[in-house]
Coordinates of C-alpha atoms and ligand atoms in Angstrom, one line a residue:
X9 CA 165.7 114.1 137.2
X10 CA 163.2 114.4 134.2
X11 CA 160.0 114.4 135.4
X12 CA 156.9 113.6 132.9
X13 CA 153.9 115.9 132.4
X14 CA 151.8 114.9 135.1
X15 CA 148.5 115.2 132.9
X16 CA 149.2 112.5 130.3
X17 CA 148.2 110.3 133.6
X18 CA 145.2 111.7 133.6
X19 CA 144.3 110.6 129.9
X20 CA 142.1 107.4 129.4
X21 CA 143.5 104.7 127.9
X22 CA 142.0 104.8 124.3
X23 CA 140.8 101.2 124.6
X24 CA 138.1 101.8 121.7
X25 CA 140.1 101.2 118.5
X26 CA 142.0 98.2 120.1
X27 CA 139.5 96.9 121.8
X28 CA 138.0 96.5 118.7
X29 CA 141.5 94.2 116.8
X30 CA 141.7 92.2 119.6
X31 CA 137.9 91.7 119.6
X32 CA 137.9 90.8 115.7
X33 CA 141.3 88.8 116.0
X34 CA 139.8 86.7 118.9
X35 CA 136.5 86.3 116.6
X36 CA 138.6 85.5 113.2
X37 CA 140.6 82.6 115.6
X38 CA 137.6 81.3 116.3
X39 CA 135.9 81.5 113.3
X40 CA 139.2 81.3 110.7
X41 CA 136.5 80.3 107.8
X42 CA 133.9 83.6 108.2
X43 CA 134.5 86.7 105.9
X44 CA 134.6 89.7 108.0
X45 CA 133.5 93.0 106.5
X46 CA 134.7 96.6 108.3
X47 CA 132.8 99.4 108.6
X48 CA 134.3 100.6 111.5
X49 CA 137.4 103.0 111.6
X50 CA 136.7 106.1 109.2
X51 CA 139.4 106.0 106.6
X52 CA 138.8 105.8 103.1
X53 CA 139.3 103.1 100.7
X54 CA 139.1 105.0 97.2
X55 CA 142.5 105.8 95.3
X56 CA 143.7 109.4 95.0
X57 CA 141.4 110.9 91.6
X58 CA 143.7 111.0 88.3
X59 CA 143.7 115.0 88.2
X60 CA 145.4 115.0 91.8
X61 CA 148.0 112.4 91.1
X62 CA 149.0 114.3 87.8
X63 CA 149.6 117.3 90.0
X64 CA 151.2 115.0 92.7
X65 CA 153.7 113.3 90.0
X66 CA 154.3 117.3 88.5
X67 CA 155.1 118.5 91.9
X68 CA 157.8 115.7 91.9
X69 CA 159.5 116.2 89.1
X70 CA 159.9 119.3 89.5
X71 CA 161.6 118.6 92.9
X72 CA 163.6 116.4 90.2
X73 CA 165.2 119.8 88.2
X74 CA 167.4 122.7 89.7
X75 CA 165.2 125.2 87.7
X76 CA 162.2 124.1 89.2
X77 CA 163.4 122.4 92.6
X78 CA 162.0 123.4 95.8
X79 CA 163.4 123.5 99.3
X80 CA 161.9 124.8 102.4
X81 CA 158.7 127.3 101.6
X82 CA 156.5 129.8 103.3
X83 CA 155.3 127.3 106.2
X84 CA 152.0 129.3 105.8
X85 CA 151.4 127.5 102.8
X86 CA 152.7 128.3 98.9
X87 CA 150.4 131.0 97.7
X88 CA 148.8 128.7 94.7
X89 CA 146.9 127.0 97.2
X90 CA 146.2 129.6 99.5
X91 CA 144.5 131.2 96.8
X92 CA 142.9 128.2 95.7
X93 CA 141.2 127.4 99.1
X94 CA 139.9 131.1 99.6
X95 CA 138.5 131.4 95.9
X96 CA 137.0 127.4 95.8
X97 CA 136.1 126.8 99.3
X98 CA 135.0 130.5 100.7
X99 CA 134.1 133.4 98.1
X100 CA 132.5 131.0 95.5
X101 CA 130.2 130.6 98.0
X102 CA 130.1 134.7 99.1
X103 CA 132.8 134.0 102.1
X104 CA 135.0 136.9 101.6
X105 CA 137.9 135.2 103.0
X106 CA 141.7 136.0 101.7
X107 CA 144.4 134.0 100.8
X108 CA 146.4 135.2 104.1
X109 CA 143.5 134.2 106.0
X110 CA 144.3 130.7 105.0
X111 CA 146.8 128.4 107.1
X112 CA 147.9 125.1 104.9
X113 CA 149.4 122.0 107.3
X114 CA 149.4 118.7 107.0
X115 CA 146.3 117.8 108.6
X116 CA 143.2 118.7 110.7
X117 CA 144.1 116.4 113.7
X118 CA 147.4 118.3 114.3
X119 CA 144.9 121.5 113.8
X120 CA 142.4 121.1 116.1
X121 CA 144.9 119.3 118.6
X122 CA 147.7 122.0 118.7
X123 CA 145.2 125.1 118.1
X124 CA 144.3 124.8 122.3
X125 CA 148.0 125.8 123.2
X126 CA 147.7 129.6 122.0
X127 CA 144.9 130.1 125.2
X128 CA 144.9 130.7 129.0
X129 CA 145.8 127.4 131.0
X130 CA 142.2 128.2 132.9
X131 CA 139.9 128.5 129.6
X132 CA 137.2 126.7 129.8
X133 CA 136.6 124.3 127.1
X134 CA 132.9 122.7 125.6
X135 CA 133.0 119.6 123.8
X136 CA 130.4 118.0 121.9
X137 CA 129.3 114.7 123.2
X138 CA 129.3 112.2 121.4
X139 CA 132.9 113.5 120.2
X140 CA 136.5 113.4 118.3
X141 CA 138.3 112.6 120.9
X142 CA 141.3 114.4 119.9
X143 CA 139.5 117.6 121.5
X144 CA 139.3 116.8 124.7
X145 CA 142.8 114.5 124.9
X146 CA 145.0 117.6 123.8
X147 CA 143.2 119.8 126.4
X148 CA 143.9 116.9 129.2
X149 CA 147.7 117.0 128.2
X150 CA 147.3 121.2 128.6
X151 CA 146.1 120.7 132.0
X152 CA 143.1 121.9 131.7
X153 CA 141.1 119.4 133.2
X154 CA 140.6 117.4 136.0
X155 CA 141.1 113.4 136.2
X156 CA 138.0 111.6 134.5
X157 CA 134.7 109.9 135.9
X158 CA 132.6 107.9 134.2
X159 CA 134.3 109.1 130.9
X160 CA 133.8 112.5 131.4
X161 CA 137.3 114.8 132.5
X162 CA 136.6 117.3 135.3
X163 CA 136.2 120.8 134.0
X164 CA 135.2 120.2 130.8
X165 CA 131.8 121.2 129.5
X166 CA 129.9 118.4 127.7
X167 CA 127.2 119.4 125.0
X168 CA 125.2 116.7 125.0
X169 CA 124.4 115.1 121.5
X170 CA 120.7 113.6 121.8
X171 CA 117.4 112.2 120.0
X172 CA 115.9 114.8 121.9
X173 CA 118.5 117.9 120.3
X174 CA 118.4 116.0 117.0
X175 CA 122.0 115.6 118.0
X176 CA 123.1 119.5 117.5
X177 CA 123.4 121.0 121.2
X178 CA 122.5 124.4 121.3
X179 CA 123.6 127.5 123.6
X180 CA 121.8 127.0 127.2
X181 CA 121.1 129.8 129.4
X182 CA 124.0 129.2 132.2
X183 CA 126.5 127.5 129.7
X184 CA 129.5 129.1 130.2
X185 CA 132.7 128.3 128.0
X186 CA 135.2 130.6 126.3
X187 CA 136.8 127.6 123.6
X188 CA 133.7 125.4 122.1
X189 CA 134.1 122.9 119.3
X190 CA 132.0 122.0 116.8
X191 CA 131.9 120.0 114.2
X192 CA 129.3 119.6 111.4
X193 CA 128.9 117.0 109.2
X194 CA 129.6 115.7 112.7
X195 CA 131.8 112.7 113.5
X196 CA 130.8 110.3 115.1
X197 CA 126.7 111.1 114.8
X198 CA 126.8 112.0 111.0
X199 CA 124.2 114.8 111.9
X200 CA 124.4 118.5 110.5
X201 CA 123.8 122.3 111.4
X202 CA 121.1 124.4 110.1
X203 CA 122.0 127.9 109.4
X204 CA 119.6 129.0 112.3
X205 CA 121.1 126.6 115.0
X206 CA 125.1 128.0 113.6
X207 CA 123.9 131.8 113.7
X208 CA 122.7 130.4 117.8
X209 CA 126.3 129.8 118.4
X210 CA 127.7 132.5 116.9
X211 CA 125.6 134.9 118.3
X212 CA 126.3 133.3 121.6
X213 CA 130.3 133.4 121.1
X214 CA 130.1 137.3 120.5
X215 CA 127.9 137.9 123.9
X216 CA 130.1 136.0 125.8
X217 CA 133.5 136.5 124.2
X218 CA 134.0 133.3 123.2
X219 CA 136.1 131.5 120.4
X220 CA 134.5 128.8 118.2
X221 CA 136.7 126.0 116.6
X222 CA 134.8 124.9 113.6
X223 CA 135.9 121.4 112.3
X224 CA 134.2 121.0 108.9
X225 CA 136.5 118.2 107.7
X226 CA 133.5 116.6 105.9
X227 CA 131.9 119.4 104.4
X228 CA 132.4 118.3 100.8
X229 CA 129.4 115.6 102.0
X230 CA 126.9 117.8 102.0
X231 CA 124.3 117.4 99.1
X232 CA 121.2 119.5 100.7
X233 CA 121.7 123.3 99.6
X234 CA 120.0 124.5 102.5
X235 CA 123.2 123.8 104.5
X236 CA 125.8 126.3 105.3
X237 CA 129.2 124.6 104.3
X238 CA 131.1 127.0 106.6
X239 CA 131.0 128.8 109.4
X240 CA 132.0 131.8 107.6
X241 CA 128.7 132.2 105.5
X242 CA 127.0 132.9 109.1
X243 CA 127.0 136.7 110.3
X244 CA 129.3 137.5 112.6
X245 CA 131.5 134.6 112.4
X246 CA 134.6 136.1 111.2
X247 CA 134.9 137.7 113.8
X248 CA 134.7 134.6 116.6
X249 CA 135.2 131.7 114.6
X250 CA 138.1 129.7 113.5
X251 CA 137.5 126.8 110.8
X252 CA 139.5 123.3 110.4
X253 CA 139.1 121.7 106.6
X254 CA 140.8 119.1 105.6
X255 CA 141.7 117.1 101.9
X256 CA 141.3 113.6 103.6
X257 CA 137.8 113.1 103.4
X258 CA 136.9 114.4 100.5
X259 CA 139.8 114.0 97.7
X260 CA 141.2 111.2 100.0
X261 CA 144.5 112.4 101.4
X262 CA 144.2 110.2 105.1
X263 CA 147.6 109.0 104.0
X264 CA 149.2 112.4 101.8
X265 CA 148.7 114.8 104.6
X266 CA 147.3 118.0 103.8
X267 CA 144.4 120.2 105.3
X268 CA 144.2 124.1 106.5
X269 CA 142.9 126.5 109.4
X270 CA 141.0 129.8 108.1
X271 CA 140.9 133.2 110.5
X272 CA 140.2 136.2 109.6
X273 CA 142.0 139.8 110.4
X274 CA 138.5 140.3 112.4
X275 CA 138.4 137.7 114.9
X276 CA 139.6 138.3 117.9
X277 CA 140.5 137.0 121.7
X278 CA 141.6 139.1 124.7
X279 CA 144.5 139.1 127.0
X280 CA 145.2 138.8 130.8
X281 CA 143.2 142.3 131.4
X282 CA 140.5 141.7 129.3
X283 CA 141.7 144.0 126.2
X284 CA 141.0 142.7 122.6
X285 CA 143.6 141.5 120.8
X286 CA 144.2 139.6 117.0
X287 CA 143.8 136.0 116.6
X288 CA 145.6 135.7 113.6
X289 CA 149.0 136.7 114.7
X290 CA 149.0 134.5 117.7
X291 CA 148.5 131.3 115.0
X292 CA 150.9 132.9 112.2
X293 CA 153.5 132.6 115.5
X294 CA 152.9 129.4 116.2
X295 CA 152.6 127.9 113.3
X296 CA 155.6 129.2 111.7
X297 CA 157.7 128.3 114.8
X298 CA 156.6 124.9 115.2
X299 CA 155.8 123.9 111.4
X300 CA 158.3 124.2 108.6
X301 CA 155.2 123.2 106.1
X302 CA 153.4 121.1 103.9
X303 CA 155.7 119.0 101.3
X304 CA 155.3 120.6 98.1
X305 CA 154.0 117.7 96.0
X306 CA 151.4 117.6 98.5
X307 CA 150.2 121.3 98.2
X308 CA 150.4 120.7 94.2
X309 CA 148.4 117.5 94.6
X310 CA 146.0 119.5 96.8
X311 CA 145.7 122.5 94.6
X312 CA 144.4 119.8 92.0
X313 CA 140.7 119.3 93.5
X314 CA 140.5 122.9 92.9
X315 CA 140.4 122.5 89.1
X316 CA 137.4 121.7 86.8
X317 CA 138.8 118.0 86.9
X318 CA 139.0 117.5 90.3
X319 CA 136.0 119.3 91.4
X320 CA 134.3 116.3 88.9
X321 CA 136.3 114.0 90.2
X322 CA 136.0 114.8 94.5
X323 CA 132.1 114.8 93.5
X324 CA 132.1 111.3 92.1
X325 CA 134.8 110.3 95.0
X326 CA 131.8 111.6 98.2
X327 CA 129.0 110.7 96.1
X328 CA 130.3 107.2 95.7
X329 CA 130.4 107.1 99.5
X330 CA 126.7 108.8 100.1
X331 CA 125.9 106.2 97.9
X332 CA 127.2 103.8 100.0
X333 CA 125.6 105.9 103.2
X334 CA 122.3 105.3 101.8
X335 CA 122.6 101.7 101.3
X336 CA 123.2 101.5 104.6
X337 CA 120.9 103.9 105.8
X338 CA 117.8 102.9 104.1
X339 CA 118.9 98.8 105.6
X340 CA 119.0 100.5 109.1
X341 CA 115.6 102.1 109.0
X342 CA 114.4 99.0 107.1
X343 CA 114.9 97.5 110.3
X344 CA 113.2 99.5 112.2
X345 CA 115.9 101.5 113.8
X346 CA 116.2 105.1 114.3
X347 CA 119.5 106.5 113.3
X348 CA 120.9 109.9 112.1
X349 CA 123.5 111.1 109.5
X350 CA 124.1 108.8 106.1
X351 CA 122.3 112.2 104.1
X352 CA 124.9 114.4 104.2
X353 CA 127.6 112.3 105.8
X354 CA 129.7 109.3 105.6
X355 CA 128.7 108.3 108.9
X356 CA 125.3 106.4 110.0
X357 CA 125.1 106.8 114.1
X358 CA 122.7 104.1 114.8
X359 CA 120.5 103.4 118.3
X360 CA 120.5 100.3 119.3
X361 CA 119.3 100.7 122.5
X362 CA 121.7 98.1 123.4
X363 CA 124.9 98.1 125.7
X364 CA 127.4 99.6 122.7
X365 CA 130.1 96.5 122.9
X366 CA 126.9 93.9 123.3
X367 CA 126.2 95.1 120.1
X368 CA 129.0 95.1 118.5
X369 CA 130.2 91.5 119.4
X370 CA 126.4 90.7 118.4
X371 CA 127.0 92.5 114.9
X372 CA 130.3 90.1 114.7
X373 CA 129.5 86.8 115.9
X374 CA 125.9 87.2 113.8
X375 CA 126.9 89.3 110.7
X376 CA 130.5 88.8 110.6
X377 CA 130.2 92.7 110.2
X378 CA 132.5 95.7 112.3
X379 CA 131.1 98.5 113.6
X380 CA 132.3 101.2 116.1
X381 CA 130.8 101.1 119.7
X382 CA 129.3 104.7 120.7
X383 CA 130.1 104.3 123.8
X384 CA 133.8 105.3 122.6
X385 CA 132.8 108.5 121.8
X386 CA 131.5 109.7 125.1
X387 CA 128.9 108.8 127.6
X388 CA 126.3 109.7 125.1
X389 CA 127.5 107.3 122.7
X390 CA 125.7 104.3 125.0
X391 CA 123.5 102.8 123.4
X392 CA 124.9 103.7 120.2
X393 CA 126.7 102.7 117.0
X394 CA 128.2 104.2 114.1
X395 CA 128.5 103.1 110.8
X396 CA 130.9 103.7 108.0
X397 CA 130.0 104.2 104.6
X398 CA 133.8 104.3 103.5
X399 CA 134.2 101.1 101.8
X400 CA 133.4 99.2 98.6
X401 CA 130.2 99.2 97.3
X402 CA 129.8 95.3 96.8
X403 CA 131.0 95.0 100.8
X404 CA 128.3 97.7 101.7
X405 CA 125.3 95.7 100.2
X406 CA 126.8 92.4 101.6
X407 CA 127.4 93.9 105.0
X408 CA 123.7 95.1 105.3
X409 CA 122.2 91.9 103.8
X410 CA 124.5 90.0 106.7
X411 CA 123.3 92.2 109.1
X412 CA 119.4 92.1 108.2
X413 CA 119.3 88.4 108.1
X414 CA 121.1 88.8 111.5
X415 CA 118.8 91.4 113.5
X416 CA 115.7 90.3 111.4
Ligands
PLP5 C1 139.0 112.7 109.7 C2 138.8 113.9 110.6 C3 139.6 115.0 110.5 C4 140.7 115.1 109.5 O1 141.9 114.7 109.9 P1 143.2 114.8 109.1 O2 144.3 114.9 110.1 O3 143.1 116.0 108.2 O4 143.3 113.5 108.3 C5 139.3 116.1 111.3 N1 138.3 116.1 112.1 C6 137.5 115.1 112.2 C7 136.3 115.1 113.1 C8 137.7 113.9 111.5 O5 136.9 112.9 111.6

């Protein structure tokens, strides 16, 4: 008799993003003459930039040719790009991170999801909340938590995301974890990291012999200088940190697939009887088992944004979006609400001091505008609701001039 994995019972229905269609479905059937206007799911709505799809339809035709035609390669990545990510990403900005450091796949989601399975079925995991839920759902399917109550799964440690904190949850005297993810630009809150408040948790991961998964899939938003755009540029980190970047946010590969883990020789875990013992090797292991690699148009597409072109171009690409993330920033506060993120972040997380799904159905039925409910995001998310800035400009400025009128 096959038998399932007992802890995918244990998973909460992900009601948020369906909740939502039939929510706007019932609304539209109601209402089949009102213009509706998303902001809700974060995927972008800008087409691939021109120096990327040259590179995309190159890496195609060569596929085209014996001479050039490629079948399976290092599942590591081809070195071209590896060496493109650890030049552009990490040592032009003093990171002295190799190109064998550098993990290409086709994604951040399978990243940060599948990254859990090379530790101890007892570690103990800290998530942020508000959070990507993808965290905590691949640990509940490891089996290492409990069932949930009142949205939060036994056995997991939640970093509360606040007005209080600013929404960055610091190291606490007691905490005790050994896997912690974070994630600045943060999604859902849109809210970032200081350089002091990153060195806090790195200095905490070393005293306690932690790990830190870094997600910094939207990095490429940040505009204020002061900012560390990787964990790396923090002392220490190498050695306790493991970074997730991805090409979907910033060059707008949600639907070509690319993205990349970073660890260094340095950083390091410890097995069964407490001796140290490389990080690295553990991922190399699984990754070349389980992966056979990143399509090679793709990795030639992705090594594009690494050019003088596409740098230009994956500027104008986020700063067309932070445009957008101001519009509807500045409309928020205009209205008297306090909300974080929108500076250096697609994402505007908004309190409304209302139920999360009351406002949302208020926000459709007034503005005829879609918005996320925080409340999917965790138990800190009440109250709340994010806004995307990923969208056209023209449906920006309508969707906050629907929404004023509405709340005003
Ligand atoms: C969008 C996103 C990613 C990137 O996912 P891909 O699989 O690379 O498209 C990673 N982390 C967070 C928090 C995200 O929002």
């Amino acid at each position: 008799m096959i038998r399932i994995n007992k802890n995918y019972s244990k998973l909460q229905a992900s009601y948020l993003f369906s909740n939502i269609a039939k929510r706007v479905a019932q609304f539209q059937e109601g209402n089949p003459d009102r213009e509706l206007i998303k902001l809700g799911i974060g995927d972008v709505t800008r087409a691939l930039p021109s120096s990327v799809i040259a590179a995309f339809h190159e890496g195609v035709d060569d596929m085209a040719r014996e001479s050039t035609f490629k079948g399976y390669g290092p599942e590591q990545g081809y070195p071209f790009l590896r060496e493109a990510i650890a030049e552009g990403d990490f040592r032009s900005r003093g990171c002295n991170i190799a190109a064998g450091d550098v993990f290409v796949s086709d994604g951040a989601k399978c990243d940060t999801g599948n990254f859990q399975e090379l530790f101890a079925d007892d570690a103990v995991i800290a998530v942020p909340d508000p959070v990507y839920p993808v965290y905590v759902d691949t640990n509940v399917m490891a089996g290492r938590t409990g069932y949930s109550e009142n949205g939060r799964y036994e056995g997991i440690v939640y970093l509360e995301s606040t007005e209080e904190n600013n929404y960055v949850p610091l190291p606490y005297d007691g905490l005790r974890a050994d896997l912690i993810y974070l994630c600045f630009p943060n999604n859902p809150t849109g809210a970032t990291a200081t350089r002091a408040q990153l060195e806090s948790w790195v200095d905490w991961a070393l005293a306690n012999k932690a790990l830190i998964l870094f997600d910094a899939a939207y990095v490429s938003f940040i505009r204020d200088e002061s900012l560390p755009h990787s964990i790396f540029e923090i002392e220490g980190a190498s050695r306790c940190c493991v970074e997730f970047r991805s090409f979907s946010k910033n060059a707008g590969f949600t639907g070509t697939r690319c993205g990349y883990v970073v660890i260094t020789d340095e950083c390091t875990v410890y097995d069964g009887e407490g001796n140290p013992c490389p990080l690295k090797p553990l991922w190399n292991r699984r990754h070349t088992t389980k992966f056979n690699g990143t399509s090679y148009p793709v990795q030639k597409a992705a090594a594009a944004v690494y050019t003088e072109e596409g740098k230009k171009q994956v500027r104008e690409l986020t700063d067309y979006y932070l445009e957008n993330a101001k519009i509807i920033r500045e409309g928020v506060q205009s209205l008297g609400y306090h909300c974080v993120g929108g500076d250096n972040s697609p994402y505007i997380w908004v309190k409304s001091g209302m139920d999360s799904w009351e406002a949302f159905d208020m926000l459709l039925s007034k503005a005829g505008v879609v918005i996320t409910p925080g409340s999917g995001f965790g138990k800190c998310g009440d109250g709340y609701f994010r806004i995307s800035a990923f969208n056209d400009r023209d449906k920006v400025i309508k969707a906050m001039e629907k929404i004023k009128l509405a709340l005003s």
